[in-house]
Every structure is written in structure tokens, then in C-alpha cells.
Coordinates of C-alpha atoms and ligand atoms in Angstrom, one line a residue:
X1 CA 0.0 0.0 0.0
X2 CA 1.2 3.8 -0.9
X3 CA 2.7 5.9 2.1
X4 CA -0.5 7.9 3.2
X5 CA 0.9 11.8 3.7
X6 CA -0.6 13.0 6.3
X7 CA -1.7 16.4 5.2
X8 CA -0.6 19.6 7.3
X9 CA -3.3 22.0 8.3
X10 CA -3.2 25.2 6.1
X11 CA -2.9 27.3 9.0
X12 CA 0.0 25.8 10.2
X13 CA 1.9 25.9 6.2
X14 CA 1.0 29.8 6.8
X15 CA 2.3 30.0 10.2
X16 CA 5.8 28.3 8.7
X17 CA 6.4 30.8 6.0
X18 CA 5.1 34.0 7.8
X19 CA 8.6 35.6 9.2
X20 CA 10.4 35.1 5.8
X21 CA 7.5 36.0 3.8
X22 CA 7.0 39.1 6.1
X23 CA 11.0 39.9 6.0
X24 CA 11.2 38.9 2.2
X25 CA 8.2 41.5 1.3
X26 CA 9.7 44.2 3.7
X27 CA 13.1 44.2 1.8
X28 CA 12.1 44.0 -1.7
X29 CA 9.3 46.6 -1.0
X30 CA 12.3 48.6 1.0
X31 CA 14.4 48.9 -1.6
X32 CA 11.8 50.1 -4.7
X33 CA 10.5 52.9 -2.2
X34 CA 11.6 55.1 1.1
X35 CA 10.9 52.6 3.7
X36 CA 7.3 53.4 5.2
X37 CA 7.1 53.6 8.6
X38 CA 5.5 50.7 10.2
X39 CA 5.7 48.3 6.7
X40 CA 6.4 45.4 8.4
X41 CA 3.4 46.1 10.4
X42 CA 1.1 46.5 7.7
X43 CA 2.8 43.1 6.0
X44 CA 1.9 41.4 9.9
X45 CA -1.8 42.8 9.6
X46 CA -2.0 41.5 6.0
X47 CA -0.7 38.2 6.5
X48 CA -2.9 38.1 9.5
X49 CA -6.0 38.7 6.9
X50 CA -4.9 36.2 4.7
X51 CA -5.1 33.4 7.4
X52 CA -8.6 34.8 8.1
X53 CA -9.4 34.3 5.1
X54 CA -8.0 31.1 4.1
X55 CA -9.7 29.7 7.4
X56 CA -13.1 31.0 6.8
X57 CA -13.1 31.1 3.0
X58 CA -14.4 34.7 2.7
X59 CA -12.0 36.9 0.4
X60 CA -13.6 40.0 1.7
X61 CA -11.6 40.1 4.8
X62 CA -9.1 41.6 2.7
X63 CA -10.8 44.7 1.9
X64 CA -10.4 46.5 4.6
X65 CA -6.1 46.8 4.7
X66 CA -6.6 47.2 0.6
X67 CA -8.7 50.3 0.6
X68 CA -6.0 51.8 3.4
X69 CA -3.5 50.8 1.4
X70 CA -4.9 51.9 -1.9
X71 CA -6.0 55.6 -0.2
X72 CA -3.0 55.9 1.0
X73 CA -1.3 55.6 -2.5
X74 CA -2.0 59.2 -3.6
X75 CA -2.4 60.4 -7.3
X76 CA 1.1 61.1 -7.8
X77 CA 2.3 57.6 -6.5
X78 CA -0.2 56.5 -9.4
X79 CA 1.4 58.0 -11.8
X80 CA 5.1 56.2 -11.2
X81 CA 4.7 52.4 -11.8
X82 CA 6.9 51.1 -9.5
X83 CA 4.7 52.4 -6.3
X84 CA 1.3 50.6 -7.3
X85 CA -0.4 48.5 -4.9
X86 CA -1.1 46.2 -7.6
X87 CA 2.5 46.2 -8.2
X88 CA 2.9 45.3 -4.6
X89 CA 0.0 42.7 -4.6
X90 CA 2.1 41.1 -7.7
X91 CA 5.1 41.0 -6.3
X92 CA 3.9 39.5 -2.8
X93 CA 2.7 36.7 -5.5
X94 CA 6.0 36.1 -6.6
X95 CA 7.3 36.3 -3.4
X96 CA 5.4 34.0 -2.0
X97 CA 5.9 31.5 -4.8
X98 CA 9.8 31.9 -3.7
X99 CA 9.3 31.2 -0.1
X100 CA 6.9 28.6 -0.5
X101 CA 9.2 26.5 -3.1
X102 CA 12.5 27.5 -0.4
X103 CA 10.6 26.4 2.9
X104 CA 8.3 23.9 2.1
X105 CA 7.9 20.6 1.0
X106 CA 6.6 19.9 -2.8
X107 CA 3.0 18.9 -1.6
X108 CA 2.4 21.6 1.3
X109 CA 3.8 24.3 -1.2
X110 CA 1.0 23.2 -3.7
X111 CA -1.8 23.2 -1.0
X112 CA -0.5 26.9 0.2
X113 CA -0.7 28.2 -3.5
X114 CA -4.4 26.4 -4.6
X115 CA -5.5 28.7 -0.8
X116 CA -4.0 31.6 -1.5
X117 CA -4.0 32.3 -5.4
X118 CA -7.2 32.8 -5.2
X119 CA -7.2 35.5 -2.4
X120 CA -4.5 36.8 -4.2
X121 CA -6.6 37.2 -7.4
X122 CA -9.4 38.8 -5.2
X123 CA -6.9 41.2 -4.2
X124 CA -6.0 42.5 -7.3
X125 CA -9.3 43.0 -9.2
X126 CA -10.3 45.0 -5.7
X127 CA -6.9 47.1 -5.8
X128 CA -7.2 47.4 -9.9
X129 CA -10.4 48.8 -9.6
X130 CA -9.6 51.3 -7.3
X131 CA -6.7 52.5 -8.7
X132 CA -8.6 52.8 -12.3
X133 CA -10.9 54.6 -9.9
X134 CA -8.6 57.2 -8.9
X135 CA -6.9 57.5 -12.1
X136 CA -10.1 58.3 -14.0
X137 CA -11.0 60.7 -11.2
X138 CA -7.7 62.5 -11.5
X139 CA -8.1 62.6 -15.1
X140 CA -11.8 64.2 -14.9
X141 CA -9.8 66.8 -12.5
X142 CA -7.0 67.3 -15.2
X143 CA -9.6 67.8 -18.0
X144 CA -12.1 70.1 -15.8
X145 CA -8.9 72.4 -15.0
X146 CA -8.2 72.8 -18.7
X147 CA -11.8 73.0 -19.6
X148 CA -11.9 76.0 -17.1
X149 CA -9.0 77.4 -18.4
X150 CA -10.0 76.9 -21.8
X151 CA -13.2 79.4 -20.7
X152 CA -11.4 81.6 -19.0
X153 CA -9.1 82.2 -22.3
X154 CA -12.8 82.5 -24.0
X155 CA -14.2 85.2 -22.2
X156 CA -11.2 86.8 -21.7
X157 CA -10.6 86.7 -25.6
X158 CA -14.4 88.5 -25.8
X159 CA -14.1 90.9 -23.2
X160 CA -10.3 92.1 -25.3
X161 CA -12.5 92.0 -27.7
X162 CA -15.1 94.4 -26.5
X163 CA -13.3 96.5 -24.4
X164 CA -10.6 97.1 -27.6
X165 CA -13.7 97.9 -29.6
X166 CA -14.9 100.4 -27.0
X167 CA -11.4 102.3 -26.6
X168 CA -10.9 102.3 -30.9
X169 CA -14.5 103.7 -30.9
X170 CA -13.7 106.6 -28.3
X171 CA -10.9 108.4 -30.5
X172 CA -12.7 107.7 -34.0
X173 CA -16.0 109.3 -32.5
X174 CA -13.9 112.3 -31.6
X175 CA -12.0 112.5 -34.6
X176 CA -15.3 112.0 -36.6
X177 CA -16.5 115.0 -35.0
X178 CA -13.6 117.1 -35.5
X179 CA -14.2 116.3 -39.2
X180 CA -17.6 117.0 -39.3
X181 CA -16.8 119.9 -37.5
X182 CA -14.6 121.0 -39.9
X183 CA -17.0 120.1 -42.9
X184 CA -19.6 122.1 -41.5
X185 CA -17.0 125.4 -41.0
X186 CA -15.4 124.8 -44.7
X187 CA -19.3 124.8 -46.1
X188 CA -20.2 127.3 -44.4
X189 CA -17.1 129.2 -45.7
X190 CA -16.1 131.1 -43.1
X191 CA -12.7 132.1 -42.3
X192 CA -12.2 130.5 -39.1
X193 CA -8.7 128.7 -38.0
X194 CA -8.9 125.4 -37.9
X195 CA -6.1 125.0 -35.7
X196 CA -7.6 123.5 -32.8
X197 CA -9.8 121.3 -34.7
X198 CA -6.7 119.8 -35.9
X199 CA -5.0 119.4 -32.9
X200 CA -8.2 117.6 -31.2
X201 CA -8.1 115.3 -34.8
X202 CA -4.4 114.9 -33.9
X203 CA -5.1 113.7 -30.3
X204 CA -7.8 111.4 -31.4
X205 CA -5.4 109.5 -34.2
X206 CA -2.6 109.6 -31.5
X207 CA -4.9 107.6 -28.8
X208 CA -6.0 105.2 -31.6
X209 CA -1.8 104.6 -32.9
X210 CA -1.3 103.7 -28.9
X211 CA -3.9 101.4 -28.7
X212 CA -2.9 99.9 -31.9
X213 CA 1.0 100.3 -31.1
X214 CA 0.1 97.9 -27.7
X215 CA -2.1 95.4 -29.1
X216 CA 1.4 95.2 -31.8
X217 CA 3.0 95.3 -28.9
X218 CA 1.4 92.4 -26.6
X219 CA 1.2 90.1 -30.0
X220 CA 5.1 90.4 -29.9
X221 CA 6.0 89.4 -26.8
X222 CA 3.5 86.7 -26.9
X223 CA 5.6 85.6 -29.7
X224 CA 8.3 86.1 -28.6
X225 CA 9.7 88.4 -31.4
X226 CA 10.4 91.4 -29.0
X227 CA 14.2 92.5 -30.5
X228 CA 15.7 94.3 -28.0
X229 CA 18.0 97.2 -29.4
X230 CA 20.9 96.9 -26.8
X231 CA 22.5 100.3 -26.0
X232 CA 24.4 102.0 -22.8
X233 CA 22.0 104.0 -21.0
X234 CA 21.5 105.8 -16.9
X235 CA 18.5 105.0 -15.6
X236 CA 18.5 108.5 -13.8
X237 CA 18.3 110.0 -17.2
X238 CA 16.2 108.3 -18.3
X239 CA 13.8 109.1 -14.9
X240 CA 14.4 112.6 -15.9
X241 CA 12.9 112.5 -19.7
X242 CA 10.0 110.2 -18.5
X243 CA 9.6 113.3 -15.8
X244 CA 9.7 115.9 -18.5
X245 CA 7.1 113.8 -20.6
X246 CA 4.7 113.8 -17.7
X247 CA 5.3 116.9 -16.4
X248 CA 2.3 118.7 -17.7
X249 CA -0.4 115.6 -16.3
X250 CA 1.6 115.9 -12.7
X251 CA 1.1 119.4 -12.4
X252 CA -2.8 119.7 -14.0
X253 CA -3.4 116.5 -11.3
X254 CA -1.2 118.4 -8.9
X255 CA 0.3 115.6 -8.4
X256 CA 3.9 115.5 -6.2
X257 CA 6.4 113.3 -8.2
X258 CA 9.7 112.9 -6.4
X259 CA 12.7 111.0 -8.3
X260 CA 14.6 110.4 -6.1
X261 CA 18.5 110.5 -6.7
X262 CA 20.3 106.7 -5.8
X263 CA 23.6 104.7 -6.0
X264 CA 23.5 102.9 -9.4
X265 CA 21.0 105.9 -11.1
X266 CA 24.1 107.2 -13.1
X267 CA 25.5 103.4 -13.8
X268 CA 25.7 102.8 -17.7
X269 CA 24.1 99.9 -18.2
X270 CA 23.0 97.9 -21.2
X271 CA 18.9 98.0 -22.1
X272 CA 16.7 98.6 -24.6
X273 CA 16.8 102.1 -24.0
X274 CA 13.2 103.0 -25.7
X275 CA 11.9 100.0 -24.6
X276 CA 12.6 100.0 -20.7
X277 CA 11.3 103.6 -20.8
X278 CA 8.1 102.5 -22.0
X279 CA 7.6 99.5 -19.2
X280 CA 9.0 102.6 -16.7
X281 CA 6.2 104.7 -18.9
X282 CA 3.3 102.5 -18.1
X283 CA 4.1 102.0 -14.4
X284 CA 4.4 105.5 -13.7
X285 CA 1.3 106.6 -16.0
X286 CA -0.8 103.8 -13.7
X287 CA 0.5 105.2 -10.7
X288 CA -0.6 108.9 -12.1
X289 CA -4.4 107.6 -13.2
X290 CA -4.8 105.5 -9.8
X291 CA -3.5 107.9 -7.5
X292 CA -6.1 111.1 -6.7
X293 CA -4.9 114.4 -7.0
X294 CA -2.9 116.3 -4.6
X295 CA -1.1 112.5 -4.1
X296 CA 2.8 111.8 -4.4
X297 CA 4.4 109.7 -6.4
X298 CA 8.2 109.0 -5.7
X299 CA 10.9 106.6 -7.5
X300 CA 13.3 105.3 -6.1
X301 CA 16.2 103.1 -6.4
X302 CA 19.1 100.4 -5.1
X303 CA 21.9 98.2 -6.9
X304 CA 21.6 94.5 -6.0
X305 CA 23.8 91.8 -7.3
X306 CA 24.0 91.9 -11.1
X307 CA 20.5 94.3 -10.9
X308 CA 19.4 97.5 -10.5
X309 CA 16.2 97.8 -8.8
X310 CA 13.7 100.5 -9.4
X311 CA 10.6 101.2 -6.9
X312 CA 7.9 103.6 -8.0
X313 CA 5.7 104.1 -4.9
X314 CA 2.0 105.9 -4.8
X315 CA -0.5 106.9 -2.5
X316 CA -3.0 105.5 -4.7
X317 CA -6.0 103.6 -4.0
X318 CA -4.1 100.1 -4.2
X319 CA -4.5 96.8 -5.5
X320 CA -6.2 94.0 -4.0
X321 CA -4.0 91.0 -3.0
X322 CA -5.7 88.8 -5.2
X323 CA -5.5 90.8 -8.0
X324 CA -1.1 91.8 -7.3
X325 CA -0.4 89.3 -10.3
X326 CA -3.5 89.4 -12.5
X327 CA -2.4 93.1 -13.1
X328 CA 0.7 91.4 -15.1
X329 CA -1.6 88.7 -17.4
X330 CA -2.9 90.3 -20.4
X331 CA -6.2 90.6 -20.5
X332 CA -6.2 90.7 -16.5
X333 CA -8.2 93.4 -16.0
X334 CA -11.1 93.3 -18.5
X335 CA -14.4 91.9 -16.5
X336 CA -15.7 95.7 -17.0
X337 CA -16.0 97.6 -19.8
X338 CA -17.7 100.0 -18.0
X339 CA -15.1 100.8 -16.1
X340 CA -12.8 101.5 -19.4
X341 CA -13.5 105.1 -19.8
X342 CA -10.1 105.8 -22.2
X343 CA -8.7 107.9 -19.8
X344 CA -5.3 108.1 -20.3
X345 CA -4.2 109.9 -17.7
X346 CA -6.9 110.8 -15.6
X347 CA -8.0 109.9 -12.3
X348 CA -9.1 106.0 -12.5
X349 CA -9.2 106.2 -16.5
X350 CA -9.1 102.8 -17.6
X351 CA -7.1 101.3 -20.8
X352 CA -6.8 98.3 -23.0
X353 CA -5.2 96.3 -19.1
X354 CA -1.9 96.0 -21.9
X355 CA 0.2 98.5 -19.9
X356 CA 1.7 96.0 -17.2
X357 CA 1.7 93.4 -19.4
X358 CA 3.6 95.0 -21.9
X359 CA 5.9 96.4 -19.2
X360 CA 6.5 92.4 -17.7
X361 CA 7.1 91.0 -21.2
X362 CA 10.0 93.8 -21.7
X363 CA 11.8 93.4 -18.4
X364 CA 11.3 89.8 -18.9
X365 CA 12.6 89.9 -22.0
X366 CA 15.6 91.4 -20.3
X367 CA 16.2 89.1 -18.1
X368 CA 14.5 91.4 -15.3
X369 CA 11.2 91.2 -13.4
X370 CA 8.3 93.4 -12.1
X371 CA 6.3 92.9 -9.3
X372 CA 4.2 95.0 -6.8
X373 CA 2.9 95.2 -3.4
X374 CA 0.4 97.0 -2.3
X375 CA -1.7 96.6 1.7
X376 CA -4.6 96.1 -0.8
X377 CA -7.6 97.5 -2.8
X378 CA -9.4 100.7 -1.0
X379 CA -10.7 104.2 -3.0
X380 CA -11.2 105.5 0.6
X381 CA -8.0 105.2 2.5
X382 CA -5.5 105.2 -0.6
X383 CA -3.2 102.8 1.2
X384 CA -1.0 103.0 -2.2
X385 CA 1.1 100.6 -4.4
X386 CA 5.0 99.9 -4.3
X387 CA 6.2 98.2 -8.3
X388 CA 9.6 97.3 -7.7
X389 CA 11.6 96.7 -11.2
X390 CA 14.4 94.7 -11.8
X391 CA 16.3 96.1 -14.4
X392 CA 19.9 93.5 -15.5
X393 CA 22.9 96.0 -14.7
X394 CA 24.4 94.7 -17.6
X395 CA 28.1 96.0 -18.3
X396 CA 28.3 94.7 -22.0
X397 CA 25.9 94.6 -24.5
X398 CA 25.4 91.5 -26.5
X399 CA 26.4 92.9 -29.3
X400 CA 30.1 93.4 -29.1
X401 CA 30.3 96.3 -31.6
X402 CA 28.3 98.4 -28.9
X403 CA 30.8 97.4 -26.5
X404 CA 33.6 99.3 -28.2
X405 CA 32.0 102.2 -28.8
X406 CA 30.5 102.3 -25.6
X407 CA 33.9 101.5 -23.7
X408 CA 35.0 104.9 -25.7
X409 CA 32.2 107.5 -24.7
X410 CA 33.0 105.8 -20.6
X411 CA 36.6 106.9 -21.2
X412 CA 35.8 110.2 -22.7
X413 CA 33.2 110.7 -19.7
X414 CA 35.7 109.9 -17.1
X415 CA 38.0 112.4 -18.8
X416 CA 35.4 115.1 -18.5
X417 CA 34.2 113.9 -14.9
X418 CA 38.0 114.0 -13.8
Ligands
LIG501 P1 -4.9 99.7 -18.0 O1 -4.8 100.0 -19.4 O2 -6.2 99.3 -17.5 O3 -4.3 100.8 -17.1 P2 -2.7 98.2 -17.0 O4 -2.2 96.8 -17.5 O5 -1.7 99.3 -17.1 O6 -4.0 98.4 -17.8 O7 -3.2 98.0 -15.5 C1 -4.0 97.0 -15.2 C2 -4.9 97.4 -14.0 O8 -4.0 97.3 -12.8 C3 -5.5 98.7 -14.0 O9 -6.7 98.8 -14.7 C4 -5.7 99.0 -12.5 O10 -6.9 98.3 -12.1 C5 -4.5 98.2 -11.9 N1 -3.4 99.1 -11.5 C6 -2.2 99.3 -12.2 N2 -1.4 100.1 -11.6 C7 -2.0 100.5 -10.4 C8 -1.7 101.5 -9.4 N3 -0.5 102.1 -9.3 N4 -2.6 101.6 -8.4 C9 -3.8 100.9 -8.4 N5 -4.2 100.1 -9.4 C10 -3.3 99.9 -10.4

């Protein structure tokens, strides 16, 4: 008669392999990943789970650590392999495979396998699931952030649309009236000057080439086809002629602008000379048409490490925190066309919201920033707004031609200084 074997309970095959299944699973798992605090605990509580389940034949048991384990694996863990709980599910299968064929006898290695493969299965379509779960959910997240931002670019693109209508219309309607104006005068053939008609026709077709000049504008440095014209300039000078241009709105606003004198205002750096006065231009015209009259405006100034930074302070009615770096997107400003009166330089006259973005994309373009601060948004109390601007100090321009000539007019500046 055959040998009867005399079959081992399952519990006690279990019981055998658990401390080098437990160490075996700890390592591998250890090495793929930081090691989680408590992981051999969580291998104990699993294998404990298994046993329940093997003895009372119920796969669901295992639900419990799973979900924990499968929460606990957040969206970004998803999206690297390597840190799946499937993976780890798969791998405790192979592992056990390995311990079972090391520890145990032919026969008992078999009967452990037939009990747990199926568990093991169980585990894996629960964990898949979830995971697919999570994935689609984070994918539905994904695709209802760009669908957002995808409306946000629409209305954006309507309200540039009907706020750029609004300001062209403001200038033609004036110059169309000048013209009729002047119709009606050079019918009616008197022989009055038309001087001032003129000049109002000239200021109307002025407005409209700035408009037009800063749509050009914000097209090009969303290009990026902004060519910067690299020559030696002082920013102090350059304070100076934005002063003189402004002069006449300060004083009619009676308005106090201080410039304020600083180390690194006579430095000669390398900019676009036109174009950093125009980013300079559009910070300090905000400052003029958000700050009421009889308010001061003052610029200011320090050298930093391989900058120079510019500050142009008001006592102005602010900016809100959450809206310190819409200001700089294009577009930023546009919820209200209402509020778009084409007021160039009068109190709270609004504009095309182009002015800070232009002035970003040139000191980016640079290699320089612009940022402001400001203890929020209040018409009341005018708590003001600081724009600090980094400006490059550079010493050569890129272009090495410039370089030579520039080196000459420093050494025939020191001569005249000295
Ligand atoms: P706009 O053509 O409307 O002036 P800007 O891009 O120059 O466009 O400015 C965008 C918005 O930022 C302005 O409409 C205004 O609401 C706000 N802003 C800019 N500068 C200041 C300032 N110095 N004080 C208060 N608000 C400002």
C-alpha cells in the first residue's frame, strides 16, 4: 500500500512561512521605495488577513487593509509604476511562490498556493479597480482644470475684444466730429482757424496709434519676437525725460512726483533704451491715473547683485491682494468695460489692461522682473502701491560692436568727470 501523507493544516503551512515571507516582502518593497514607517506592520496585519481568510473562506476580509493601502497611495504615487499597490500585490505573489518552493515541502507548497492564489486574485481586481478609480477621477480633474482654463481664455478673448472695440470707438468718435466739425465750417465758408480742430483730430489719431501700437505690442512678446535694441543708458536719465514727458499731467493732477536720486542711477548699463522707458512709462502713468490728485508719487532706487532695482511708490488707492499678479496677465483686468472710460491719464481712466503686461514682457525679455505690493484694494483710505523693477545691470551689450563704442564714450566721460 502507498505511504498515506498526512496532510498539514493550512494554518499551520501559513504559520511556517510567515517571518520570511513578512522579511522577504519588507526588503524587496524597501528597496523600490523610502521605507514606510510601520511596513512590516502592515505586511503582519495583511498576513494576518490572509489566514482569516483562508480559514473562513471569505475573500472579503481583505478589503479593509486594501482600501488603506490603496487611499493611502496618492495620485502622484499612481502615476510612477513602481509604487502601485497592484504592483505590490504582484510581487507579494511572486514572493510567495519563492518562499513557499525555499521552505516547504513539494506537496504543502501546492496546498498553500491552490489557498492563497485565489485570495490573491481577489486582491488585485479589488486594488485594480480602485486604482482605475482614482486614475479616472484624477483625469476628470485634469480635464475640468483645462476646460476651465479653456473658458477663461474664452471670455477673456471676448471681453479684449469688446473692451478694444470700446477704446478704438472713443478716439474715432472724436475725430469724426472734429471732421464733421470742420466740414460744417469749410461749407459754411467762413474764415475761421482750424487749428484747434486739428489738434483735437491729432489727439484722437494719437490715442487710436497707442492702442494699436500695444495690441502690436502684446502680439510680440507673446511671440516672442520682441528684438531688443541693446544700447548704454543711466537710468536716472532716463527718470528725468520720463519726468519731463509727464510733467504737464503731474502738475494739471497736482500731483507731487519725487525721483529720487540713488547709488546705481548714473551706472551705464546695457537696455533697450526706448523700450525700458516705455515699461517705466506704463508703471508710472498707472500710478498717475490711480492715484487722486494732490497724491505723491516717488521713484526710487538700489543696486543688487547683477540688478538694479527700481521702486515707484503711490498713495494711490491700491491693489487687491488677489489681484497683485492678474495686473501682469494680459487681458487681466477686463471683467468691466464700464469701467474702461479711455482715460489716459486721468484719475481711474481705464485702458486696454496692456500697460503691465507690456511692461512684464519687456523686463522679462531682459532678463529682469516686475512685481508690486500694495496693503490692498481701498478708494477710501488710498493705502497706495510699491512696483519694484528689476532692471539687469548689464556692463556689456550682446552685441560686441556696442561694446567698443560704448567703452570709448566711458573713457571720454571719465575724462570730462575727472
Ligand atoms: P490699464 O490699461 O487698464 O491701465 P494696465 O495693465 O496698465 O492696464 O493696468 C491694469 C490694472 O491694474 C489697472 O486697470 C488697475 O486696475 C490696476 N493698477 C495698475 N497700476 C495701479 C496702481 N498704481 N494703483 C492701483 N491700481 C493699479
Amino acid at each position: 500500500m502507498p505511504k498515506k501523507t498526512v496532510s498539514v493544516p493550512i494554518q499551520q503551512v501559513l504559520a511556517k512561512i510567515r517571518p520570511a515571507w513578512v522579511s522577504r516582502v519588507g526588503q524587496e518593497m524597501a528597496r523600490g521605495m523610502e521605507v514606510r514607517a510601520g511596513f512590516e506592520e502592515q505586511l503582519e496585519r495583511f498576513f494576518d488577513l490572509l489566514e482569516q481568510s483562508v480559514t473562513t473562506g471569505d475573500t472579503a476580509w481583505m478589503d479593509s487593509i486594501l482600501l488603506d493601502w490603496a487611499k493611502s497611495s496618492t495620485e502622484t504615487d499612481l502615476e510612477e509604476e513602481l509604487y502601485h499597490v497592484s504592483f505590490l500585490i504582484n510581487r507579494m505573489i511572486a514572493l510567495t511562490i519563492q518562499v513557499a518552493r525555499e521552505l516547504l515541502p513539494k506537496q504543502q507548497a501546492l496546498d498553500l498556493l491552490a489557498a492563497l492564489v485565489p485570495i490573491y486574485t481577489y486582491c488585485l481586481g479589488v486594488v485594480a479597480r480602485y486604482e482605475m478609480e482614482t486614475r479616472v477621477a484624477h483625469i476628470s480633474k485634469e480635464m475640468e482644470q483645462v476646460q476651465k482654463q479653456m473658458e477663461r481664455v474664452d471670455k477673456s478673448k471676448s471681453a479684449f475684444i469688446s473692451v478694444a472695440a470700446h477704446e478704438l470707438k472713443t478716439p474715432i468718435t472724436l475725430i469724426e466730429g472734429y471732421a464733421s466739425m470742420m466740414e460744417d465750417l469749410l461749407r459754411a465758408g467762413k474764415g475761421v482757424s482750424l487749428d484747434s480742430l486739428l489738434a483735437g483730430m491729432t489727439t484722437g489719431i494719437d490715442r487710436l496709434r497707442a492702442i494699436v501700437d500695444d495690441m502690436i505690442d502684446v502680439s510680440m512678446i507673446d511671440n516672442k519676437l520682441l528684438k531688443l535694441n541693446f544700447q548704454p543708458m543711466q537710468i536716472g536719465q532716463m527718470l528725468e525725460a520720463l519726468r519731463l514727458e509727464v510733467e504737464e499731467v503731474v502738475k494739471s493732477r497736482k500731483l507731487n512726483l519725487e525721483i529720487r536720486e540713488f547709488e546705481g542711477n548714473k551706472q551705464w548699463i546695457y537696455v533697450d533704451h526706448t523700450r525700458i522707458m516705455q515699461a517705466m512709462g506704463n508703471v508710472l502713468n498707472n500710478a498717475i491715473k490711480f492715484t487722486p490728485d494732490g497724491g505723491i508719487i516717488t521713484i526710487d532706487g538700489r543696486p543688487l547683485q547683477g540688478f538694479i532695482e527700481v521702486t515707484i511708490t503711490d498713495t494711490g488707492i491700491g491693489i487687491s491682494h488677489d489681484n497683485q499678479s492678474i495686473v501682469f496677465e494680459k487681458f487681466g483686468q477686463l471683467g468691466r468695460v464700464d469701467l474702461h472710460s479711455s482715460g489716459k491719464t486721468k484719475f481711474k481712466g481705464g485702458g486696454p489692461g496692456l500697460g503691465l503686461p507690456i511692461a512684464r514682457g519687456i523686463l522679462e525679455a531682459h532678463g529682469g522682473s516686475i512685481w508690486v505690493e500694495s496693503p490692498g484694494y481701498d478708494e477710501k483710505s488710498c493705502p497706495g502701491s510699491i512696483f519694484h523693477i528689476l532692471i539687469p545691470a548689464r556692463t556689456e551689450s550682446p552685441d560686441a560692436e556696442m561694446t567698443k563704442l560704448f567703452s570709448a564714450l566711458e573713457s571720454h566721460t571719465k575724462k570730462e568727470d575727472g
